[in-house]
Short mmCIF file of C-alpha atoms in Angstrom, two decimals:
data_model
loop_
_atom_site.label_atom_id
_atom_site.label_comp_id
_atom_site.label_asym_id
_atom_site.label_seq_id
_atom_site.Cartn_x
_atom_site.Cartn_y
_atom_site.Cartn_z
CA MET V 1 155.11 174.24 56.52
CA ASN V 2 156.69 170.88 57.76
CA PRO V 3 155.04 167.81 56.36
CA THR V 4 156.26 166.01 59.07
CA LYS V 5 154.49 168.28 61.83
CA LEU V 6 151.44 168.19 60.08
CA LYS V 7 150.99 163.87 59.78
CA GLN V 8 152.22 164.95 63.49
CA ARG V 9 148.98 166.91 64.38
CA SER V 10 146.58 164.89 62.14
CA LEU V 11 147.53 161.53 64.29
CA LEU V 12 146.63 163.70 67.25
CA ALA V 13 143.36 164.93 66.42
CA LEU V 14 142.42 161.89 65.47
CA SER V 15 143.46 160.20 68.56
CA VAL V 16 141.97 162.22 70.14
CA LEU V 17 139.03 162.16 68.40
CA ALA V 18 139.07 158.52 68.72
CA ALA V 19 138.96 158.85 72.23
CA MET V 20 135.91 161.29 72.80
CA ALA V 21 133.76 158.76 71.00
CA GLY V 22 134.76 156.13 73.15
CA THR V 23 133.89 157.79 76.14
CA PRO V 24 129.59 157.74 76.34
CA VAL V 25 130.18 154.12 74.90
CA MET V 26 131.58 152.88 78.07
CA ALA V 27 130.20 154.99 80.26
CA GLU V 28 126.67 153.75 78.95
CA ALA V 29 128.23 149.90 79.57
CA MET V 30 128.94 151.58 82.99
CA ASN V 31 125.74 152.42 83.52
CA ALA V 32 123.85 149.76 82.09
CA PRO V 33 122.29 147.32 84.94
CA ALA V 34 123.49 144.00 85.48
CA ALA V 35 122.52 141.40 83.62
CA GLN V 36 119.39 138.80 86.02
CA PRO V 37 120.75 135.86 86.61
CA ASP V 38 118.43 132.52 84.69
CA GLU V 39 115.90 131.73 87.08
CA ILE V 40 115.26 127.49 86.65
CA GLU V 41 111.53 126.58 87.41
CA GLU V 42 110.70 123.60 89.74
CA VAL V 43 108.72 120.91 88.55
CA THR V 44 108.10 118.28 91.33
CA VAL V 45 107.13 114.74 90.03
CA VAL V 46 105.20 112.24 92.72
CA GLY V 47 104.15 108.71 91.66
CA ARG V 48 103.45 104.93 93.06
CA SER V 49 104.26 101.97 91.72
CA VAL V 50 101.01 99.93 90.21
CA SER V 51 100.85 96.85 88.39
CA TYR V 52 99.76 96.92 84.32
CA ALA V 53 96.38 96.97 85.17
CA ASN V 54 94.39 97.79 88.32
CA ASN V 55 90.16 97.41 88.11
CA ALA V 56 88.01 97.76 91.40
CA THR V 57 84.42 97.17 92.25
CA GLU V 58 81.57 99.65 92.74
CA GLU V 59 79.25 99.91 95.10
CA SER V 60 76.50 99.05 92.96
CA MET V 61 77.91 96.08 91.79
CA ILE V 62 77.60 94.94 94.80
CA LYS V 63 74.41 95.66 95.95
CA GLN V 64 73.41 93.67 92.38
CA GLN V 65 74.45 90.35 94.39
CA SER V 66 72.20 88.69 96.99
CA SER V 67 73.05 88.52 100.34
CA MET V 68 73.44 84.66 99.81
CA THR V 69 75.89 85.24 96.86
CA SER V 70 79.77 84.93 96.84
CA VAL V 71 81.74 87.14 97.44
CA LEU V 72 83.64 86.02 94.71
CA ALA V 73 80.31 87.24 92.23
CA THR V 74 80.90 90.56 92.60
CA ILE V 75 84.44 90.51 90.24
CA ASP V 76 82.96 88.79 87.95
CA ASN V 77 82.22 91.45 85.62
CA LEU V 78 85.45 92.94 85.82
CA PRO V 79 87.31 93.34 82.10
CA GLY V 80 89.41 90.28 81.56
CA VAL V 81 88.05 88.24 85.24
CA LEU V 82 85.82 84.98 84.75
CA ILE V 83 84.07 83.46 87.93
CA ASN V 84 82.89 79.98 87.35
CA GLU V 85 81.30 78.50 90.47
CA GLY V 86 78.84 74.82 90.96
CA ASP V 87 76.03 77.07 91.73
CA THR V 88 73.83 80.70 92.06
CA PHE V 89 75.08 81.23 95.87
CA GLY V 90 79.15 79.49 95.46
CA SER V 91 77.91 76.76 98.09
CA ASP V 92 80.12 74.13 96.38
CA ASP V 93 84.48 75.89 95.95
CA TRP V 94 85.26 72.35 94.74
CA SER V 95 83.82 73.74 91.30
CA THR V 96 84.77 77.19 91.44
CA SER V 97 87.50 78.68 89.33
CA ILE V 98 88.73 82.16 88.97
CA SER V 99 90.85 83.33 85.83
CA ILE V 100 92.27 86.49 85.20
CA ARG V 101 93.47 86.80 81.84
CA GLY V 102 94.79 83.39 81.06
CA PHE V 103 95.77 82.81 84.87
CA SER V 104 93.85 80.46 87.04
CA VAL V 105 93.04 79.56 90.46
CA ASP V 106 91.43 75.74 90.13
CA LEU V 107 91.86 72.04 91.31
CA ASP V 108 95.27 72.20 89.85
CA GLN V 109 96.70 75.85 89.80
CA GLN V 110 97.16 78.53 92.12
CA GLN V 111 97.98 81.49 89.65
CA ILE V 112 96.62 84.38 91.35
CA GLY V 113 96.65 86.03 94.65
CA MET V 114 94.27 86.43 97.43
CA THR V 115 94.17 89.24 100.25
CA VAL V 116 91.91 90.02 103.01
CA ASP V 117 91.95 94.06 103.81
CA GLY V 118 95.45 93.16 102.36
CA ILE V 119 97.00 90.14 104.63
CA ALA V 120 97.73 87.33 102.54
CA ASN V 121 95.18 84.16 103.36
CA GLY V 122 97.76 81.28 102.64
CA ASN V 123 97.25 79.20 99.31
CA SER V 124 93.50 79.50 97.27
CA ASN V 125 93.27 76.59 95.75
CA TYR V 126 90.90 74.02 96.77
CA GLY V 127 93.48 71.41 98.52
CA GLY V 128 94.45 72.63 101.82
CA GLY V 129 93.65 75.96 101.12
CA ALA V 130 90.75 78.81 101.50
CA LYS V 131 89.47 81.90 99.19
CA ALA V 132 88.21 85.18 100.56
CA ASN V 133 84.55 83.55 100.15
CA ARG V 134 85.42 81.49 103.42
CA TYR V 135 86.43 84.64 105.35
CA ILE V 136 84.38 87.37 104.71
CA ASP V 137 80.19 87.42 103.95
CA THR V 138 78.93 89.51 101.30
CA GLU V 139 77.03 92.23 103.92
CA ASN V 140 80.59 92.75 105.28
CA LEU V 141 82.13 94.03 101.55
CA ARG V 142 83.59 97.34 101.10
CA ALA V 143 84.76 96.59 97.90
CA VAL V 144 87.68 94.38 95.83
CA GLU V 145 90.67 95.61 94.04
CA VAL V 146 92.04 93.67 91.10
CA SER V 147 95.66 94.22 89.72
CA GLN V 148 96.08 92.17 87.03
CA GLY V 149 99.40 91.09 85.60
CA THR V 150 102.26 89.62 87.59
CA ALA V 151 102.43 91.93 90.99
CA ASP V 152 105.91 93.88 92.17
CA ILE V 153 107.43 92.74 95.18
CA ALA V 154 105.59 94.50 97.85
CA SER V 155 102.87 91.92 96.69
CA ARG V 156 101.32 90.34 100.30
CA SER V 157 100.94 86.93 97.96
CA HIS V 158 103.05 84.44 97.43
CA GLU V 159 100.47 83.23 94.33
CA ALA V 160 100.80 86.60 92.37
CA LEU V 161 102.03 85.44 88.67
CA GLY V 162 98.72 86.39 87.55
CA GLY V 163 97.52 88.94 89.70
CA THR V 164 96.00 90.12 92.74
CA ILE V 165 93.12 90.35 94.50
CA ASN V 166 92.36 92.28 97.64
CA PHE V 167 88.98 91.91 99.11
CA THR V 168 88.47 95.14 102.05
CA THR V 169 86.03 94.55 105.11
CA ILE V 170 83.81 97.60 105.84
CA ASN V 171 84.93 99.21 108.70
CA PRO V 172 83.40 100.15 112.17
CA GLY V 173 81.09 103.17 112.35
CA SER V 174 81.13 105.82 114.75
CA GLU V 175 77.53 105.02 116.24
CA GLU V 176 76.20 102.29 117.70
CA LEU V 177 73.85 100.15 115.40
CA LEU V 178 72.10 96.47 114.70
CA THR V 179 71.72 95.20 111.74
CA VAL V 180 69.40 91.86 111.34
CA SER V 181 68.54 90.83 107.67
CA SER V 182 67.07 87.44 106.58
CA THR V 183 66.92 86.21 102.62
CA PHE V 184 65.06 83.23 100.98
CA GLY V 185 64.79 82.19 97.28
CA GLU V 186 64.87 79.33 95.11
CA PHE V 187 66.63 76.15 96.02
CA ASP V 188 66.02 75.87 99.39
CA ALA V 189 68.08 78.82 100.04
CA GLN V 190 68.01 80.87 103.53
CA LYS V 191 70.05 82.95 105.02
CA LEU V 192 70.31 84.86 108.51
CA PHE V 193 72.31 87.59 108.94
CA MET V 194 73.06 90.15 112.27
CA ARG V 195 76.05 92.35 112.52
CA TYR V 196 76.54 95.02 116.24
CA GLU V 197 78.30 97.72 115.58
CA THR V 198 80.36 98.87 118.83
CA GLY V 199 80.50 102.78 118.47
CA GLU V 200 83.74 104.19 120.58
CA ILE V 201 84.33 101.20 122.93
CA ALA V 202 87.96 103.12 123.77
CA ALA V 203 89.29 106.20 122.60
CA ASP V 204 88.94 106.67 118.99
CA THR V 205 88.67 102.75 118.39
CA TYR V 206 85.56 100.95 117.17
CA ALA V 207 84.23 97.43 116.67
CA TRP V 208 81.74 95.11 115.03
CA ILE V 209 81.21 91.85 115.33
CA SER V 210 78.67 89.37 112.99
CA MET V 211 76.94 86.20 112.72
CA SER V 212 75.56 84.05 109.34
CA THR V 213 73.81 80.88 108.88
CA GLN V 214 72.84 79.89 105.52
CA GLU V 215 71.46 76.95 103.67
CA ASN V 216 70.71 75.59 100.55
CA SER V 217 70.43 72.46 97.90
CA ASP V 218 71.90 71.66 94.66
CA TRP V 219 69.72 72.91 91.08
CA MET V 220 69.72 69.70 89.64
CA THR V 221 67.88 67.28 91.69
CA HIS V 222 67.87 69.51 95.34
CA THR V 223 69.53 66.73 97.32
CA ALA V 224 72.64 68.31 98.30
CA GLU V 225 72.92 69.68 101.76
CA ASN V 226 74.56 72.88 101.72
CA THR V 227 75.19 75.03 105.24
CA ARG V 228 77.87 77.66 106.28
CA ASP V 229 77.82 79.26 109.66
CA HIS V 230 80.31 81.84 110.02
CA MET V 231 81.47 84.77 112.64
CA ALA V 232 83.93 87.62 112.37
CA ALA V 233 84.94 90.98 113.88
CA LYS V 234 86.84 93.93 113.48
CA PHE V 235 87.98 96.12 115.47
CA VAL V 236 90.09 99.95 114.27
CA SER V 237 91.92 101.52 116.79
CA TYR V 238 92.49 105.35 115.10
CA MET V 239 95.98 107.00 116.84
CA SER V 240 98.11 109.99 116.25
CA ASN V 241 100.33 108.57 113.78
CA MET V 242 99.06 105.17 112.90
CA ASP V 243 95.95 103.11 112.97
CA ILE V 244 95.72 99.67 114.20
CA THR V 245 92.90 96.48 112.70
CA GLY V 246 92.17 93.84 113.13
CA TYR V 247 90.45 90.97 111.31
CA ILE V 248 89.38 87.61 112.73
CA SER V 249 86.40 85.22 111.15
CA TYR V 250 85.21 81.57 111.89
CA ASP V 251 83.58 79.37 108.89
CA ASP V 252 82.29 76.10 109.19
CA THR V 253 81.15 74.76 105.89
CA HIS V 254 79.33 71.59 104.72
CA GLU V 255 79.09 71.64 100.71
CA ASP V 256 78.05 68.44 98.48
CA ASN V 257 80.57 69.16 95.39
CA TYR V 258 78.84 69.03 92.19
CA GLN V 259 80.62 69.96 88.75
CA ARG V 260 81.10 73.51 87.72
CA ILE V 261 78.64 75.28 85.09
#
């Protein structure tokens, strides 16, 4: 037998076997299902800018104050907030100071912003300015929001180096309502308050108007004559894509100055 022919036949047989062995592998690869593309789960993150520390009064904190108490006293129990007033009723604005973590509003400084329903009220110090207690009766107060730390650029007050205090008033009710209250206390203290809620006065528009008068003497000699006459009104109109709110107040105060306690 020719050795050359035997070698060729062996090579041919090996080639055929290799081809037969590779055929099922190729067929299996062709029949395998196509790989599915990787799916990436969508994650949505929603956030809003806030100050370093925010606190807000609760209804119980407002109710523990008498109707003659200044609205400033409602935040005295919040962490980092200190209110000093000349007497229990806050009648003497000259003696009043507000401190939030080292920043103050007093006779010489105005480092804390103060707004009413989100609207700036100008300066808050005694000389040429007014605090929220000159704009709001305690009976008309809904809540107080205290933002501690330097306020962001969206703050509506130019005094916001040490934070912002936002006093919000109650919204008018949907039904007609008359509220009358009277308060009497020590140091010749007395107050008469009335608020009339109109109900719906136009399409989805509601309003209220309030009046009050109060007086008290000082706690030392009972000779001071502190009086305050206050009027305020608010309306809210609910529209399809916005709400329109208006607030106006008038305050006539006579105070005798004495040192803070």
